[in-house]
CSV table of C-alpha atoms in Angstrom, one decimal:
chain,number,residue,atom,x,y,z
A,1,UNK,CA,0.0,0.0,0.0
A,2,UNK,CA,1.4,3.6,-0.8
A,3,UNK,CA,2.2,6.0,1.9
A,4,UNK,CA,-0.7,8.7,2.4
A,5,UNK,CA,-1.0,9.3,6.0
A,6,UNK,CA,-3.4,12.0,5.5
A,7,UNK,CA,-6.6,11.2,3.9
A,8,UNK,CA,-7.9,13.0,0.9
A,9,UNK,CA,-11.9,14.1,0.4
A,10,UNK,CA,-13.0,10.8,0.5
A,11,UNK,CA,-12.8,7.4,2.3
A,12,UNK,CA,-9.7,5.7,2.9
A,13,UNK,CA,-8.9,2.2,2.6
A,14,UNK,CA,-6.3,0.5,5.3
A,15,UNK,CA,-5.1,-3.2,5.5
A,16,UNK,CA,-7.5,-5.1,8.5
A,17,UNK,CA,-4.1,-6.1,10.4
A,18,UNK,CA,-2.7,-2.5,10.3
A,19,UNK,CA,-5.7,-0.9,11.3
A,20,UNK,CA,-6.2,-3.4,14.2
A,21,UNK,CA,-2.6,-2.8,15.5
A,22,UNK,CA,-3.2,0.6,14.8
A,23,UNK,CA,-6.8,0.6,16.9
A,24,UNK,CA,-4.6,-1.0,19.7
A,25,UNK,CA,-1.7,1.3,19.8
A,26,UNK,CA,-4.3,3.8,20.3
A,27,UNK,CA,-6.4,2.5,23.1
A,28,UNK,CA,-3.1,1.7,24.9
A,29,UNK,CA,-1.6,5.5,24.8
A,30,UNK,CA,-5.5,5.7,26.1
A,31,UNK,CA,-4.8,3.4,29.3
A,32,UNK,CA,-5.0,0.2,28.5
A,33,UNK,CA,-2.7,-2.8,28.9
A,34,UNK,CA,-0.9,-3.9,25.8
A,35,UNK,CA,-3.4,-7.1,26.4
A,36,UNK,CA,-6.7,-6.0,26.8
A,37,UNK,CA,-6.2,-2.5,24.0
A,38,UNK,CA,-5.4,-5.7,21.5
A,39,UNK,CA,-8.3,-7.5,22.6
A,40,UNK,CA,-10.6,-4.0,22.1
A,41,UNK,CA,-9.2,-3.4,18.6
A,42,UNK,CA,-9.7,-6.7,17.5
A,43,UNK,CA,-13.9,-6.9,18.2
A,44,UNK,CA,-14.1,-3.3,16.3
A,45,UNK,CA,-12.1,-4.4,13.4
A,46,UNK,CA,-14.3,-7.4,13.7
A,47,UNK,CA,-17.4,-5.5,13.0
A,48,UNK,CA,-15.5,-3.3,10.5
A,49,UNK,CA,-14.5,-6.2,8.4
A,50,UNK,CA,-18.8,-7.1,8.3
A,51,UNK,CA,-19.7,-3.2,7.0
A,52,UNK,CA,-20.8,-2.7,10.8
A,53,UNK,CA,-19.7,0.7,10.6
A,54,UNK,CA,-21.6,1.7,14.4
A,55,UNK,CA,-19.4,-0.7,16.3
A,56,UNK,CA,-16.4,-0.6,14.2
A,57,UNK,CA,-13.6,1.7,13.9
A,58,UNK,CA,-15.0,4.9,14.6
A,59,UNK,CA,-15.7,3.4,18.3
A,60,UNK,CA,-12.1,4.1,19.1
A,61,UNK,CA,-12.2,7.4,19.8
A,62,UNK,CA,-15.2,7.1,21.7
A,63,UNK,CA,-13.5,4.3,23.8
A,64,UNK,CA,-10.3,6.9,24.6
A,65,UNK,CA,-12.7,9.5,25.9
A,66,UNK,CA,-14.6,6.5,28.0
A,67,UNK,CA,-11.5,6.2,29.4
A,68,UNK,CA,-9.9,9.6,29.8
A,69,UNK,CA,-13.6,10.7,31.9
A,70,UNK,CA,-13.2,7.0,33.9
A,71,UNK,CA,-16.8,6.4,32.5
A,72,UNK,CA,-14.2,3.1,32.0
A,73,UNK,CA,-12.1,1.7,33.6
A,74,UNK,CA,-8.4,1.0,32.3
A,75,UNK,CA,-7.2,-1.3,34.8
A,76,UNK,CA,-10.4,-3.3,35.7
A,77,UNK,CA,-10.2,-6.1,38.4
A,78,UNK,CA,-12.1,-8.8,36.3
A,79,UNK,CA,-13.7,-11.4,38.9
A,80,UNK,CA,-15.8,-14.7,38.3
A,81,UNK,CA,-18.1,-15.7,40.7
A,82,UNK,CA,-19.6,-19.0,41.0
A,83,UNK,CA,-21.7,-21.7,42.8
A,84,UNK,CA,-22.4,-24.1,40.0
A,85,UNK,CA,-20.2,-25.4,37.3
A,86,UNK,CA,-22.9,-24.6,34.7
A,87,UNK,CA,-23.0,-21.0,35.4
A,88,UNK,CA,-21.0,-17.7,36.5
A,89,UNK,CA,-21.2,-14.1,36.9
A,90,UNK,CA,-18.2,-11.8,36.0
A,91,UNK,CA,-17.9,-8.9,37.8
A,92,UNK,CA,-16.6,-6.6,34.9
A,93,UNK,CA,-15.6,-3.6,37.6
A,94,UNK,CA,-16.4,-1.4,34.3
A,95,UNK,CA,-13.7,-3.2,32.0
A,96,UNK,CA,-14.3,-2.1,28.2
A,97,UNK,CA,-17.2,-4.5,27.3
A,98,UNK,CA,-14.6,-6.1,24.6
A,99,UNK,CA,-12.3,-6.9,27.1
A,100,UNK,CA,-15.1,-8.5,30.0
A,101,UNK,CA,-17.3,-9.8,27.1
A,102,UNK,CA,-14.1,-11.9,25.4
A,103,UNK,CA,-13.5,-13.0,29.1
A,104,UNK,CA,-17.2,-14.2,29.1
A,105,UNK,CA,-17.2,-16.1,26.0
A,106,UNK,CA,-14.0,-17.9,26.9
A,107,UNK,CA,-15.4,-19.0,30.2
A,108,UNK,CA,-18.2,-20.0,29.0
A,109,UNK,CA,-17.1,-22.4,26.3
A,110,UNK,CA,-14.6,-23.4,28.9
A,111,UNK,CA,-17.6,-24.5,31.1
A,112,UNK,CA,-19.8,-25.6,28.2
A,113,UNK,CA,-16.9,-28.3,27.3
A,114,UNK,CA,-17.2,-30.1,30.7
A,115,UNK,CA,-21.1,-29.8,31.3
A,116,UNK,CA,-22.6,-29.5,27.6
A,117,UNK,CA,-24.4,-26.1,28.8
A,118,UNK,CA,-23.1,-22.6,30.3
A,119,UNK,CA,-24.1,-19.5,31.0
A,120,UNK,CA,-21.7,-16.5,32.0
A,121,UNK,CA,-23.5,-13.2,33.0
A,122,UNK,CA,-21.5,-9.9,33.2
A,123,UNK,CA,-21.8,-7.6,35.8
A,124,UNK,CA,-21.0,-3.7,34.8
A,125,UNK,CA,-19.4,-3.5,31.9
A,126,UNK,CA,-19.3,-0.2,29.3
A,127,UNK,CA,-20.3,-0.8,25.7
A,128,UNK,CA,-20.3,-3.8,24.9
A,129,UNK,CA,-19.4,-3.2,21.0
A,130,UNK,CA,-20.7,-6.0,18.8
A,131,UNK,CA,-22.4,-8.7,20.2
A,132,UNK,CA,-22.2,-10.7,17.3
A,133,UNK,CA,-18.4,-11.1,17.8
A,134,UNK,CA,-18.5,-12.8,20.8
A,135,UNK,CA,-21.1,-15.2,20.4
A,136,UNK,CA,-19.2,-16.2,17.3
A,137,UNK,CA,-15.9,-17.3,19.0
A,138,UNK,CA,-18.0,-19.5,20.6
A,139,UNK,CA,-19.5,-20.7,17.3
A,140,UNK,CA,-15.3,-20.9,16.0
A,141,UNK,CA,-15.1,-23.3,18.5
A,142,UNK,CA,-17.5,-25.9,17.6
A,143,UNK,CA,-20.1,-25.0,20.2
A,144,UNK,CA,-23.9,-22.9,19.9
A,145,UNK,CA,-23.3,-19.1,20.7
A,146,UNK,CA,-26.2,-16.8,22.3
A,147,UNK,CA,-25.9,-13.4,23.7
A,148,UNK,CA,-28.0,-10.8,25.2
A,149,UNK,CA,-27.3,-7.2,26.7
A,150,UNK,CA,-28.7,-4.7,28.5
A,151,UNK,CA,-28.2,-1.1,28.4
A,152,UNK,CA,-29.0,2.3,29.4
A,153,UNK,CA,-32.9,3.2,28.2
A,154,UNK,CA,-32.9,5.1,25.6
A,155,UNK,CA,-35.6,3.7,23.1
A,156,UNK,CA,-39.8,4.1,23.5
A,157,UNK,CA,-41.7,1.6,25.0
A,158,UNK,CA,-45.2,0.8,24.0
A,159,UNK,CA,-47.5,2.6,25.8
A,160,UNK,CA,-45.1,5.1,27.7
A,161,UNK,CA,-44.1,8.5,27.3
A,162,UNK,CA,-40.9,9.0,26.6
A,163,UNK,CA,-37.6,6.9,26.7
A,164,UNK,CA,-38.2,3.6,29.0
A,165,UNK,CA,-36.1,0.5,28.0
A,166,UNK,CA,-32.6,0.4,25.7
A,167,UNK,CA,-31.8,-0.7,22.5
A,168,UNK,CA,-31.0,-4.0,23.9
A,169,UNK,CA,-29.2,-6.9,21.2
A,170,UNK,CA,-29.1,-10.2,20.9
A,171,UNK,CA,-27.0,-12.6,18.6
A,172,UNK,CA,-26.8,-16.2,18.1
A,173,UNK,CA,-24.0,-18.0,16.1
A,174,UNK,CA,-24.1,-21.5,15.2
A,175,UNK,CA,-21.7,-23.6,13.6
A,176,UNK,CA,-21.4,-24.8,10.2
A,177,UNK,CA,-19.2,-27.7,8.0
A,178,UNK,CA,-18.7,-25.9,5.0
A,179,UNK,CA,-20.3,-22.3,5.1
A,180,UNK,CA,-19.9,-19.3,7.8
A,181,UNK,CA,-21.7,-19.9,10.7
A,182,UNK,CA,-25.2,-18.6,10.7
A,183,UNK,CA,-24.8,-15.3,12.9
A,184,UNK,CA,-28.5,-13.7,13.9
A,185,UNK,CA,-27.2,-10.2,15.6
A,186,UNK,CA,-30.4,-8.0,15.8
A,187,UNK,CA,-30.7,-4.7,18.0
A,188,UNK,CA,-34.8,-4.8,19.6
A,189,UNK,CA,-34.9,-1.2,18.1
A,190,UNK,CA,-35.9,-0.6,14.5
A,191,UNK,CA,-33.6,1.7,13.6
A,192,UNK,CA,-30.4,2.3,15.3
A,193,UNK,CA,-29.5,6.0,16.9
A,194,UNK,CA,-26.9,5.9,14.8
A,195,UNK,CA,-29.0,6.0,11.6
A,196,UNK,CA,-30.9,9.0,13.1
A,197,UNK,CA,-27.9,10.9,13.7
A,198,UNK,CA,-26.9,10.5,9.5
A,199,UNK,CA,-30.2,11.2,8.7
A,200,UNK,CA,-30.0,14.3,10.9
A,201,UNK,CA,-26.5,15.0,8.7
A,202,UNK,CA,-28.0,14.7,5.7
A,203,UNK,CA,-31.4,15.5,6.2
A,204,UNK,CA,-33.2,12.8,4.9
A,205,UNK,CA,-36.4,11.7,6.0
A,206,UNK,CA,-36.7,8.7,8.6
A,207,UNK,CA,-38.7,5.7,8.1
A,208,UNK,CA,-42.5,5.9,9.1
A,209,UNK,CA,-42.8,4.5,13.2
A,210,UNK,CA,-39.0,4.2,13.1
A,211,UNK,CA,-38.1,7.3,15.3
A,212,UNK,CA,-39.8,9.9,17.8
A,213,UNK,CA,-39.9,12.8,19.6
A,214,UNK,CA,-38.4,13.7,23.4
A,215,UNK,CA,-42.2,12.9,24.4
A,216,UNK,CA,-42.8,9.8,22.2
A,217,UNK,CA,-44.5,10.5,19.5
A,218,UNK,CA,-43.3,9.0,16.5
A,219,UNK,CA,-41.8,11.4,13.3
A,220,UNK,CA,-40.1,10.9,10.2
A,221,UNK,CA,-38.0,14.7,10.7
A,222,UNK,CA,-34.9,13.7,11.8
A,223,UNK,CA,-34.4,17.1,13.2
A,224,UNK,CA,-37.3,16.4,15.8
A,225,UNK,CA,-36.4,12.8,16.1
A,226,UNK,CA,-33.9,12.0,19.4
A,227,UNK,CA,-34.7,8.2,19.9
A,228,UNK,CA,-35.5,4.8,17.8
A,229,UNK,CA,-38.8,2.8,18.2
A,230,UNK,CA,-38.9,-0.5,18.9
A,231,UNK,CA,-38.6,-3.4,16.7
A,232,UNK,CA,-42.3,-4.6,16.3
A,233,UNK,CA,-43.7,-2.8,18.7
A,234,UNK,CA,-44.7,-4.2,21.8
A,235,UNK,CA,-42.9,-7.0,20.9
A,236,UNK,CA,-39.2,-4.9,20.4
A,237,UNK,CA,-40.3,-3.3,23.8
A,238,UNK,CA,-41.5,-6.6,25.2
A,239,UNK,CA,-37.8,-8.1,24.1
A,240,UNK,CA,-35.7,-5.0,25.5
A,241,UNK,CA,-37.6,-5.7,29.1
A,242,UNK,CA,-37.1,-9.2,28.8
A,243,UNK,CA,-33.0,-9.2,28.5
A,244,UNK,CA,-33.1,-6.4,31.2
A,245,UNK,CA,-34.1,-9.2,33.4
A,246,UNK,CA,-32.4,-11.8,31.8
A,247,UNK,CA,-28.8,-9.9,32.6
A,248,UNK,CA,-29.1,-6.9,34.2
A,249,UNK,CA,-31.8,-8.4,37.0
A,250,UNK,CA,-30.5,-11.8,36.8
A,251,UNK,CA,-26.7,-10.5,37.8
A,252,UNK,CA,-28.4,-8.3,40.9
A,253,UNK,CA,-27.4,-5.1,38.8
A,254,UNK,CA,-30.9,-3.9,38.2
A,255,UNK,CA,-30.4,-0.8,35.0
A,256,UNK,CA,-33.9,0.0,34.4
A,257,UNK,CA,-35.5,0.6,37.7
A,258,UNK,CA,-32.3,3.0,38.5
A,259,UNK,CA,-32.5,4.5,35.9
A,260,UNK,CA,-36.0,5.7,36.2
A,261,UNK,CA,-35.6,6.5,40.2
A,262,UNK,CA,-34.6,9.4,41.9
A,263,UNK,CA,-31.0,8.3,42.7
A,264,UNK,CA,-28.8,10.5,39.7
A,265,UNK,CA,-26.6,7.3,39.9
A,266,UNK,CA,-28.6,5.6,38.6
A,267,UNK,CA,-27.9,7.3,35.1
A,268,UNK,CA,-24.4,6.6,35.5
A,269,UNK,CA,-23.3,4.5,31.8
A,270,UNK,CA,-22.8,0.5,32.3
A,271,UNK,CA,-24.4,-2.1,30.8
A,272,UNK,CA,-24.7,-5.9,31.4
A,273,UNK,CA,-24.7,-9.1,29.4
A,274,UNK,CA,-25.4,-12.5,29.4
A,275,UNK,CA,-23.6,-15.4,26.9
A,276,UNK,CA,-24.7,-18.5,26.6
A,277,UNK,CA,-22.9,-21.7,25.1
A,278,UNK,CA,-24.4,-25.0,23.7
A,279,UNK,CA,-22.0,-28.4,23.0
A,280,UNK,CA,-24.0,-30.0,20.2
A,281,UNK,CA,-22.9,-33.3,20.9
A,282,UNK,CA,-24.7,-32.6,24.9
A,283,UNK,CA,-27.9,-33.3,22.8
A,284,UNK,CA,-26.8,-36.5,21.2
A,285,UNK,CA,-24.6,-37.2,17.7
A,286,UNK,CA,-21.6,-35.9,17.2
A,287,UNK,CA,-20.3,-31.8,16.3
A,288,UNK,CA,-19.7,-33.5,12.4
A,289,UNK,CA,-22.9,-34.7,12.1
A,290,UNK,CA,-24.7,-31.7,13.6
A,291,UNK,CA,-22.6,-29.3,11.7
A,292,UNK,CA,-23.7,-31.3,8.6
A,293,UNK,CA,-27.0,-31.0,9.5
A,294,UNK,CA,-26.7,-26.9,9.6
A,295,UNK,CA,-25.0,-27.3,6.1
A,296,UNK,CA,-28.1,-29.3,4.9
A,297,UNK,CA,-30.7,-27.3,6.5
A,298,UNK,CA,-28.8,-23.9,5.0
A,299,UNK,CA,-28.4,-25.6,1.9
A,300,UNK,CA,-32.2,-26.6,1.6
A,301,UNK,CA,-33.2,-22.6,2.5
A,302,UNK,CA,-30.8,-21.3,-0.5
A,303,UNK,CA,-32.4,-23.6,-2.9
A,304,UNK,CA,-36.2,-22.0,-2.3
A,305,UNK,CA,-37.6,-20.6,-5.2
A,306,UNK,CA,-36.7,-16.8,-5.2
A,307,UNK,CA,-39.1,-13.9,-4.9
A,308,UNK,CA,-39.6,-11.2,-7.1
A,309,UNK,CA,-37.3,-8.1,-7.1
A,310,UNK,CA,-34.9,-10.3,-4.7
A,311,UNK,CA,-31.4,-11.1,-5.6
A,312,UNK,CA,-31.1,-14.3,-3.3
A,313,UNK,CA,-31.7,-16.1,-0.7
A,314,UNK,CA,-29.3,-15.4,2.3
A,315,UNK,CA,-29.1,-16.7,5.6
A,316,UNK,CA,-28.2,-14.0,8.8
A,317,UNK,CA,-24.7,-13.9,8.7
A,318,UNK,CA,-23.8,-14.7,5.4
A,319,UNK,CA,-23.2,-11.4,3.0
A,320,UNK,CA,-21.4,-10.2,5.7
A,321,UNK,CA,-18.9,-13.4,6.4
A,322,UNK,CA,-18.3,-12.7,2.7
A,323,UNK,CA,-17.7,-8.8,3.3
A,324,UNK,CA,-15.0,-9.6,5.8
A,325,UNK,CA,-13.5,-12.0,3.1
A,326,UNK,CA,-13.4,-8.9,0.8
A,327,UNK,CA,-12.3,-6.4,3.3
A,328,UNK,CA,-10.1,-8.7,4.8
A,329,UNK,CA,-8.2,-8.9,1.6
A,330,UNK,CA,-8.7,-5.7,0.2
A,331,UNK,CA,-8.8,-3.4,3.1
A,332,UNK,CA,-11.2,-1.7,5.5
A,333,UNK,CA,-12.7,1.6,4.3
A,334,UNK,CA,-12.5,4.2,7.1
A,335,UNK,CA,-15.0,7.6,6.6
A,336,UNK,CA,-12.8,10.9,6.1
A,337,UNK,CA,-14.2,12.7,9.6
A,338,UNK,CA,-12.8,9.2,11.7
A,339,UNK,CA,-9.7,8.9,10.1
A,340,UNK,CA,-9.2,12.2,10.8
A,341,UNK,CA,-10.1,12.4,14.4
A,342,UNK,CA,-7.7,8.6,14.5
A,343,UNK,CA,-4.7,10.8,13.0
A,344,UNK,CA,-5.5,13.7,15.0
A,345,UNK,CA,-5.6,11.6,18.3
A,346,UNK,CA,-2.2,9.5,16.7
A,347,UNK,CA,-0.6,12.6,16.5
A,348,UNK,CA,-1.0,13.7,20.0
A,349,UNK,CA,0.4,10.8,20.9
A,350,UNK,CA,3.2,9.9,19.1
A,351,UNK,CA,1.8,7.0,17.5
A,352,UNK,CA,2.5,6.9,13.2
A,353,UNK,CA,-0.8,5.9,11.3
A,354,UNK,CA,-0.6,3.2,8.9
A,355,UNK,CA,-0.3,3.6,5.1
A,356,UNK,CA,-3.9,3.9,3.0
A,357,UNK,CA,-4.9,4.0,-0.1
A,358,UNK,CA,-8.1,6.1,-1.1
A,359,UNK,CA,-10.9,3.8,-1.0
A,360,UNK,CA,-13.6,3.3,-4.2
């Protein structure tokens, strides 16, 4: 790749290993270990490489002023708790939700190997990133992946005025023989805030019962709008209040009702999680056979007749295993306004950004 360490007018395209090393060097001047900034880096490059542009790259700079106000904390003192060999709780002491969610996934497929099922529940963690990439290191290692997370409210609830319950995600990743894993990693709103701040930008209207008003009521102006509607509803609300219990409730770290009580700490930004891992060959048969089964079921779906004004039948998970392929090879294309905050930051710092080439 040529040299340009400043960007020009438009994106910019930098090698996936670069950028990640690059991510890390970053988060590192930020505070963290050498360890845990690599660990960070990696889950946003992650999401980068799938054209999850919310959670990837341009999280970094959010992360370094998590940690410079101690919203995070740098040097977290990561604990498991348990009573059971099936389940544990990991008190997360406000560790970067890459670092205590990686920890999570490891325990629980550590766990999952001995008993065929495990559940690990984090305990006050900041920002998880993408969900998705945890519950598919679980899914690299042969076993069933599910993760849920709770966060602070800030999405309409059916029936209530105002913001009640969070934008809470969850993500399953199951392994396959021959194709990427099937990878469901779905927010419970129906737009993300991150759409309604572009639309904002460029003033383009918002989908119809997508977004609302301060009070509620749902708009299309993106000017008025300041928080997504959920995902079907009552039943995106529904969802969001069930994985507050299921993590947040579950790990005796209640978000919601402190949130809405008098106690201004209760607005303080954490979030909590809960990952779940499956051994296949727990439920009888062995991982080949059940993988091959996923290959056969996928298979069947792909050969369905396809609709009109489609272009194919995909399974979750699939275009964007194939992105990462692409970008993986090619290069990650990084927006003028974050590469330019990344180089502003790398400059203040010491740190020498890595070579790009403009991006087409």
């Amino acid at each position: 790749m040529t040299e340009t360490p400043t960007p020009g007018p438009g994106k910019v395209r930098v090698a996936a290993d670069d950028l990640s090393a690059f991510a890390a060097a970053l988060l590192e001047k930020g505070g963290l270990s050498a360890a845990h900034a690599r660990t960070t880096a990696d889950v946003f490059v992650w999401a980068a490489r799938r054209g999850i542009e919310s959670h990837g790259i341009a999280r970094v700079p959010a992360y370094l002023d998590l940690l410079a106000k101690g919203v995070a904390n740098a040097e977290p003192d990561l604990r498991f708790e348990s009573s059971t060999p099936a389940a544990a709780v990991l008190d997360a002491d406000r560790a970067p939700g890459p670092v205590a969610l990686s920890a999570a996934a490891q325990e629980a497929v550590r766990r999952a190997r001995t008993n065929g099922v495990a559940s690990v529940g984090v305990r006050g963690t900041v920002h998880t990133g993408a969900i998705g990439y945890y519950v598919s290191t679980i899914a690299e290692q042969g076993l069933v992946g599910l993760g849920f997370v709770a966060g602070m409210p800030n999405m309409g609830y059916t029936g209530v005025k105002g913001a009640a319950v969070a934008t809470s995600p969850l993500a399953v990743a199951v392994p396959a023989a021959d194709r990427a894993p099937l990878l469901l990693d779905m927010a419970t709103a129906t737009i993300a805030l991150g759409r309604i701040r572009q639309a904002r930008a460029n003033g383009t209207p918002l989908p119809e019962n997508a977004a609302a008003t301060e009070d509620g009521t749902p708009t299309t102006d993106p000017a008025l709008a300041v928080m997504p509607l959920p995902l079907g509803g009552a039943k995106g609300s529904g969802m969001s209040l069930a994985f507050e219990l299921l993590t947040s409730v579950l790990v005796g770290a209640p978000i919601l009702s402190a949130f809405h009580s008098d106690d201004p700490a209760g607005r303080r930004h954490r979030q909590n999680a809960l990952l779940i891992a499956l051994d296949p060959t727990a439920f009888g048969g062995s991982a080949a056979d059940f993988e091959a089964a996923v290959d056969d079921t996928l298979a069947t779906l792909k050969t369905l007749p396809v609709a009109d004004g489609a272009d194919g039948v995909y399974y979750p998970g699939e275009r964007s295993a194939a992105l990462a392929e692409e970008r993986g090879a090619g290069g990650i294309p990084v927006a003028p306004k974050v590469w330019r905050d990344l180089t502003e930051r790398a400059a203040g710092s010491g740190i020498t950004p890595p070579a790009t080439v403009e991006a087409v």
